[in-house]
mmCIF file of C-alpha atoms and ligand atoms in Angstrom:
data_model
loop_
_atom_site.group_PDB
_atom_site.id
_atom_site.type_symbol
_atom_site.label_atom_id
_atom_site.label_comp_id
_atom_site.label_asym_id
_atom_site.label_seq_id
_atom_site.Cartn_x
_atom_site.Cartn_y
_atom_site.Cartn_z
ATOM 1 C CA MET W 1 -19.595 -3.235 19.719
ATOM 2 C CA LYS W 2 -15.874 -3.445 18.969
ATOM 3 C CA LEU W 3 -14.290 -1.765 15.975
ATOM 4 C CA TYR W 4 -10.995 -2.856 14.439
ATOM 5 C CA TYR W 5 -9.595 0.530 13.720
ATOM 6 C CA ALA W 6 -6.694 2.822 12.799
ATOM 7 C CA ASN W 7 -6.771 6.568 13.157
ATOM 8 C CA LEU W 8 -5.087 7.068 9.760
ATOM 9 C CA SER W 9 -7.598 4.873 7.919
ATOM 10 C CA PRO W 10 -10.009 6.973 5.826
ATOM 11 C CA TYR W 11 -12.575 4.150 5.824
ATOM 12 C CA THR W 12 -12.443 3.905 9.608
ATOM 13 C CA ARG W 13 -12.941 7.647 9.761
ATOM 14 C CA LYS W 14 -16.246 7.263 7.908
ATOM 15 C CA VAL W 15 -17.361 4.885 10.650
ATOM 16 C CA MET W 16 -16.254 7.224 13.458
ATOM 17 C CA ALA W 17 -18.078 10.184 11.873
ATOM 18 C CA THR W 18 -21.162 8.019 11.381
ATOM 19 C CA ALA W 19 -20.988 7.044 15.060
ATOM 20 C CA ILE W 20 -21.088 10.751 15.981
ATOM 21 C CA ILE W 21 -24.099 11.483 13.756
ATOM 22 C CA THR W 22 -25.995 8.426 14.961
ATOM 23 C CA GLY W 23 -25.120 9.041 18.635
ATOM 24 C CA LEU W 24 -23.357 5.697 19.018
ATOM 25 C CA THR W 25 -19.783 6.777 19.849
ATOM 26 C CA ASP W 26 -20.081 5.557 23.450
ATOM 27 C CA LYS W 27 -21.275 2.138 22.286
ATOM 28 C CA ILE W 28 -18.130 1.474 20.225
ATOM 29 C CA GLU W 29 -14.864 0.244 21.706
ATOM 30 C CA THR W 30 -11.951 0.726 19.302
ATOM 31 C CA ILE W 31 -9.169 -1.800 18.841
ATOM 32 C CA ASP W 32 -6.226 0.083 17.349
ATOM 33 C CA LEU W 33 -4.256 -1.974 14.819
ATOM 34 C CA MET W 34 -1.743 0.761 14.031
ATOM 35 C CA THR W 35 -0.062 1.402 17.363
ATOM 36 C CA ASP W 36 3.539 1.406 16.102
ATOM 37 C CA GLY W 37 2.903 3.474 12.956
ATOM 38 C CA LYS W 38 2.407 0.328 10.882
ATOM 39 C CA PHE W 39 -0.892 -1.453 10.188
ATOM 40 C CA THR W 40 -0.759 -5.018 11.496
ATOM 41 C CA PRO W 41 -3.636 -7.343 10.549
ATOM 42 C CA THR W 42 -3.859 -9.618 13.599
ATOM 43 C CA PRO W 43 -5.221 -13.192 13.544
ATOM 44 C CA GLU W 44 -8.338 -11.838 15.345
ATOM 45 C CA LEU W 45 -8.941 -9.331 12.548
ATOM 46 C CA LYS W 46 -8.476 -12.016 9.882
ATOM 47 C CA LYS W 47 -10.992 -14.167 11.729
ATOM 48 C CA ALA W 48 -13.447 -11.278 11.786
ATOM 49 C CA ASN W 49 -12.702 -10.256 8.200
ATOM 50 C CA PRO W 50 -11.025 -12.808 5.909
ATOM 51 C CA LEU W 51 -9.799 -9.878 3.779
ATOM 52 C CA GLY W 52 -7.714 -8.703 6.753
ATOM 53 C CA LYS W 53 -8.966 -5.155 6.239
ATOM 54 C CA ILE W 54 -10.155 -2.447 8.566
ATOM 55 C CA PRO W 55 -12.703 -1.300 9.502
ATOM 56 C CA ALA W 56 -14.431 -4.415 10.808
ATOM 57 C CA LEU W 57 -17.162 -4.216 13.433
ATOM 58 C CA LEU W 58 -17.695 -6.996 15.968
ATOM 59 C CA LEU W 59 -21.209 -7.284 17.320
ATOM 60 C CA ALA W 60 -22.195 -8.591 20.760
ATOM 61 C CA ASN W 61 -23.679 -11.740 19.171
ATOM 62 C CA GLY W 62 -20.262 -12.668 17.697
ATOM 63 C CA GLU W 63 -21.197 -11.648 14.126
ATOM 64 C CA THR W 64 -19.059 -9.152 12.213
ATOM 65 C CA VAL W 65 -19.945 -6.387 9.814
ATOM 66 C CA VAL W 66 -17.269 -5.525 7.236
ATOM 67 C CA ASP W 67 -16.643 -2.841 4.597
ATOM 68 C CA SER W 68 -17.192 0.782 5.545
ATOM 69 C CA PRO W 69 -20.400 1.403 3.518
ATOM 70 C CA VAL W 70 -22.004 -1.637 5.173
ATOM 71 C CA ILE W 71 -20.753 -0.780 8.670
ATOM 72 C CA CYS W 72 -22.032 2.790 8.316
ATOM 73 C CA GLU W 73 -25.379 1.505 7.104
ATOM 74 C CA TYR W 74 -25.533 -0.918 10.035
ATOM 75 C CA LEU W 75 -24.829 1.865 12.554
ATOM 76 C CA ASN W 76 -27.473 3.992 10.891
ATOM 77 C CA THR W 77 -30.082 1.290 11.551
ATOM 78 C CA LYS W 78 -29.127 1.473 15.258
ATOM 79 C CA SER W 79 -29.143 5.291 15.378
ATOM 80 C CA VAL W 80 -30.328 7.006 18.539
ATOM 81 C CA LYS W 81 -29.841 10.450 16.990
ATOM 82 C CA GLY W 82 -29.464 11.516 13.361
ATOM 83 C CA SER W 83 -29.137 9.794 9.985
ATOM 84 C CA ILE W 84 -26.250 9.631 7.517
ATOM 85 C CA TYR W 85 -28.719 9.363 4.624
ATOM 86 C CA PRO W 86 -31.149 12.011 3.353
ATOM 87 C CA LYS W 87 -34.776 10.876 3.156
ATOM 88 C CA GLU W 88 -35.528 12.181 -0.322
ATOM 89 C CA GLU W 89 -34.668 9.669 -3.073
ATOM 90 C CA GLN W 90 -32.628 11.858 -5.417
ATOM 91 C CA ALA W 91 -30.604 13.297 -2.532
ATOM 92 C CA TYR W 92 -30.080 9.790 -1.142
ATOM 93 C CA PHE W 93 -28.613 8.457 -4.391
ATOM 94 C CA PHE W 94 -26.483 11.563 -4.837
ATOM 95 C CA GLN W 95 -24.973 10.905 -1.403
ATOM 96 C CA ARG W 96 -24.388 7.236 -2.216
ATOM 97 C CA LYS W 97 -22.705 8.237 -5.470
ATOM 98 C CA LEU W 98 -20.439 10.646 -3.596
ATOM 99 C CA GLU W 99 -19.599 7.874 -1.156
ATOM 100 C CA ALA W 100 -18.843 5.312 -3.875
ATOM 101 C CA LEU W 101 -16.656 7.697 -5.873
ATOM 102 C CA ALA W 102 -14.811 9.063 -2.838
ATOM 103 C CA ASP W 103 -14.154 5.514 -1.606
ATOM 104 C CA GLY W 104 -12.947 4.553 -5.102
ATOM 105 C CA CYS W 105 -10.607 7.534 -5.211
ATOM 106 C CA THR W 106 -9.310 6.565 -1.769
ATOM 107 C CA ASP W 107 -8.785 2.997 -3.030
ATOM 108 C CA ALA W 108 -6.584 4.437 -5.811
ATOM 109 C CA THR W 109 -4.654 6.572 -3.298
ATOM 110 C CA LEU W 110 -4.136 3.541 -1.057
ATOM 111 C CA LEU W 111 -2.925 1.383 -3.957
ATOM 112 C CA ARG W 112 -0.441 4.083 -4.951
ATOM 113 C CA ARG W 113 0.741 4.239 -1.364
ATOM 114 C CA TYR W 114 1.252 0.455 -1.224
ATOM 115 C CA GLU W 115 3.141 0.610 -4.526
ATOM 116 C CA SER W 116 5.349 3.463 -3.318
ATOM 117 C CA VAL W 117 6.650 1.480 -0.354
ATOM 118 C CA ARG W 118 7.642 -1.579 -2.401
ATOM 119 C CA PRO W 119 11.326 -1.937 -3.301
ATOM 120 C CA PRO W 120 12.073 0.706 -5.991
ATOM 121 C CA GLU W 121 13.028 -1.918 -8.609
ATOM 122 C CA LEU W 122 9.574 -3.526 -8.291
ATOM 123 C CA GLN W 123 7.552 -0.321 -8.556
ATOM 124 C CA SER W 124 5.610 0.294 -11.759
ATOM 125 C CA ALA W 125 5.297 3.858 -13.078
ATOM 126 C CA GLU W 126 2.526 2.636 -15.402
ATOM 127 C CA TRP W 127 0.513 1.275 -12.463
ATOM 128 C CA ASP W 128 1.021 4.488 -10.519
ATOM 129 C CA ALA W 129 -0.136 6.590 -13.498
ATOM 130 C CA LYS W 130 -3.246 4.435 -13.921
ATOM 131 C CA GLN W 131 -4.271 4.931 -10.287
ATOM 132 C CA LYS W 132 -3.296 8.594 -10.341
ATOM 133 C CA GLU W 133 -5.645 9.205 -13.268
ATOM 134 C CA LYS W 134 -8.511 7.912 -11.112
ATOM 135 C CA MET W 135 -7.584 10.491 -8.484
ATOM 136 C CA THR W 136 -7.316 13.268 -11.082
ATOM 137 C CA LEU W 137 -10.719 12.532 -12.606
ATOM 138 C CA SER W 138 -12.349 12.094 -9.195
ATOM 139 C CA PHE W 139 -11.044 15.426 -7.901
ATOM 140 C CA GLN W 140 -12.326 17.034 -11.133
ATOM 141 C CA TYR W 141 -15.751 15.495 -10.549
ATOM 142 C CA PHE W 142 -15.922 16.603 -6.907
ATOM 143 C CA ASP W 143 -14.826 20.085 -7.935
ATOM 144 C CA SER W 144 -17.708 20.204 -10.411
ATOM 145 C CA VAL W 145 -20.289 19.318 -7.723
ATOM 146 C CA ALA W 146 -18.741 21.279 -4.847
ATOM 147 C CA SER W 147 -21.650 23.752 -4.793
ATOM 148 C CA LYS W 148 -24.016 20.825 -4.067
ATOM 149 C CA LEU W 149 -22.126 19.644 -0.988
ATOM 150 C CA GLY W 150 -23.601 20.419 2.426
ATOM 151 C CA THR W 151 -22.040 23.075 4.644
ATOM 152 C CA SER W 152 -24.038 22.642 7.857
ATOM 153 C CA GLU W 153 -25.775 19.255 7.637
ATOM 154 C CA PHE W 154 -23.583 16.342 6.594
ATOM 155 C CA PHE W 155 -24.394 12.921 5.199
ATOM 156 C CA ILE W 156 -22.280 9.927 4.222
ATOM 157 C CA GLY W 157 -21.224 11.543 0.919
ATOM 158 C CA GLU W 158 -19.670 14.624 2.485
ATOM 159 C CA ILE W 159 -18.026 12.466 5.167
ATOM 160 C CA SER W 160 -16.446 10.223 2.514
ATOM 161 C CA VAL W 161 -15.224 13.212 0.489
ATOM 162 C CA VAL W 162 -13.481 14.798 3.497
ATOM 163 C CA ALA W 163 -11.914 11.416 4.374
ATOM 164 C CA MET W 164 -10.709 11.122 0.763
ATOM 165 C CA ILE W 165 -9.180 14.629 0.695
ATOM 166 C CA ASP W 166 -7.326 14.264 3.995
ATOM 167 C CA TYR W 167 -5.978 10.833 3.069
ATOM 168 C CA ALA W 168 -4.669 12.082 -0.300
ATOM 169 C CA ASP W 169 -3.008 14.956 1.549
ATOM 170 C CA ILE W 170 -1.387 12.681 4.137
ATOM 171 C CA ARG W 171 0.010 10.196 1.630
ATOM 172 C CA PHE W 172 0.913 12.544 -1.222
ATOM 173 C CA PRO W 173 1.308 16.023 0.338
ATOM 174 C CA GLN W 174 3.675 17.147 -2.415
ATOM 175 C CA GLU W 175 0.883 16.651 -4.989
ATOM 176 C CA ASN W 176 -1.363 19.174 -3.227
ATOM 177 C CA TRP W 177 -4.596 17.719 -4.607
ATOM 178 C CA LEU W 178 -6.858 20.515 -3.434
ATOM 179 C CA SER W 179 -4.888 23.012 -5.514
ATOM 180 C CA THR W 180 -6.259 21.173 -8.577
ATOM 181 C CA ALA W 181 -9.864 21.662 -7.395
ATOM 182 C CA PRO W 182 -10.510 25.303 -6.294
ATOM 183 C CA ASN W 183 -14.270 24.898 -5.692
ATOM 184 C CA LEU W 184 -13.709 21.768 -3.632
ATOM 185 C CA LYS W 185 -10.953 23.532 -1.683
ATOM 186 C CA LYS W 186 -13.307 26.396 -0.834
ATOM 187 C CA TRP W 187 -15.892 23.925 0.478
ATOM 188 C CA TYR W 188 -13.262 21.934 2.389
ATOM 189 C CA ASP W 189 -11.838 25.083 4.012
ATOM 190 C CA GLN W 190 -15.355 25.998 5.132
ATOM 191 C CA VAL W 191 -16.266 22.630 6.691
ATOM 192 C CA SER W 192 -13.103 20.797 7.736
ATOM 193 C CA LYS W 193 -12.710 22.677 11.026
ATOM 194 C CA LEU W 194 -16.227 21.757 12.181
ATOM 195 C CA PRO W 195 -16.381 19.212 15.066
ATOM 196 C CA LEU W 196 -17.604 16.269 12.933
ATOM 197 C CA PHE W 197 -14.448 16.482 10.841
ATOM 198 C CA SER W 198 -11.890 17.902 13.297
ATOM 199 C CA GLU W 199 -12.785 15.287 15.943
ATOM 200 C CA THR W 200 -12.271 12.429 13.472
ATOM 201 C CA ALA W 201 -9.285 13.880 11.600
ATOM 202 C CA PRO W 202 -6.227 11.662 11.219
ATOM 203 C CA LYS W 203 -3.392 12.560 13.561
ATOM 204 C CA LYS W 204 -0.487 13.057 11.179
HETATM 205 N N1 GSH X 1 -13.670 -1.291 0.904
HETATM 206 C C1 GSH X 1 -13.091 -1.291 2.221
HETATM 207 C C2 GSH X 1 -11.618 -0.884 2.145
HETATM 208 C C3 GSH X 1 -10.908 -1.094 3.467
HETATM 209 C C4 GSH X 1 -9.382 -0.978 3.328
HETATM 210 O O1 GSH X 1 -8.809 -1.131 2.253
HETATM 211 N N2 GSH X 1 -8.729 -0.693 4.467
HETATM 212 C C5 GSH X 1 -7.293 -0.627 4.490
HETATM 213 C C6 GSH X 1 -6.785 0.315 5.562
HETATM 214 S S1 GSH X 1 -7.135 1.996 5.227
HETATM 215 C C7 GSH X 1 -6.740 -1.992 4.833
HETATM 216 O O2 GSH X 1 -7.240 -2.605 5.744
HETATM 217 N N3 GSH X 1 -5.722 -2.452 4.100
HETATM 218 C C8 GSH X 1 -5.062 -3.684 4.359
HETATM 219 C C9 GSH X 1 -5.015 -4.570 3.161
HETATM 220 O O3 GSH X 1 -5.435 -4.159 2.057
HETATM 221 O O4 GSH X 1 -4.545 -5.704 3.313
HETATM 222 C C10 GSH X 1 -13.887 -0.381 3.137
HETATM 223 O O5 GSH X 1 -14.560 0.532 2.626
HETATM 224 O O6 GSH X 1 -13.923 -0.617 4.351
#
């Protein structure tokens, strides 16, 4: 399998962490689309994913799998090791909720980032505030459920939350998002140095 990839991409990181849990790292060849510090959607990527977004996974049969929740789910079906989903129903949907909200918060962070690099006269403070509120409310939510997050066994929810936190920190370090969420910070400090997260961490 080939993965259109960028080390800084929080969605790609979900896929890389899933590959570790499912024992598929060696089966995935990465194609880095951010070699010069700037993400460049190549014609090959746009052919694989008409949205021109990463991650996109190319299969041996020529088919592609797009969107990180779907790619992670696909890898999970091919697992030779562990699973990114708990078996029990309530725990499963809690993890999927964490994933959906963390991805949504990351979407807001990414949109703010895109806005911040437009020419200053085109930037909208109103738009930024709207996206920032999504981040604020999401961090509040994750802080409120921090005691329910795993500290030794990790599923797709915890993976997505760590990807979300690190991406917010990379793009908006001056906003120090974890300082707004003390319970989440405590959890993050406990888990972020573990191999699953340190081995997939973005290289700043
Ligand atoms: N929902 C998608 C989001 C993917 C996404 O937005 N990726 C970013 C990079 S981190 C991207 O490719 N952006 C380029 C663009 O929006 O044109 C997923 O979960 O995979």
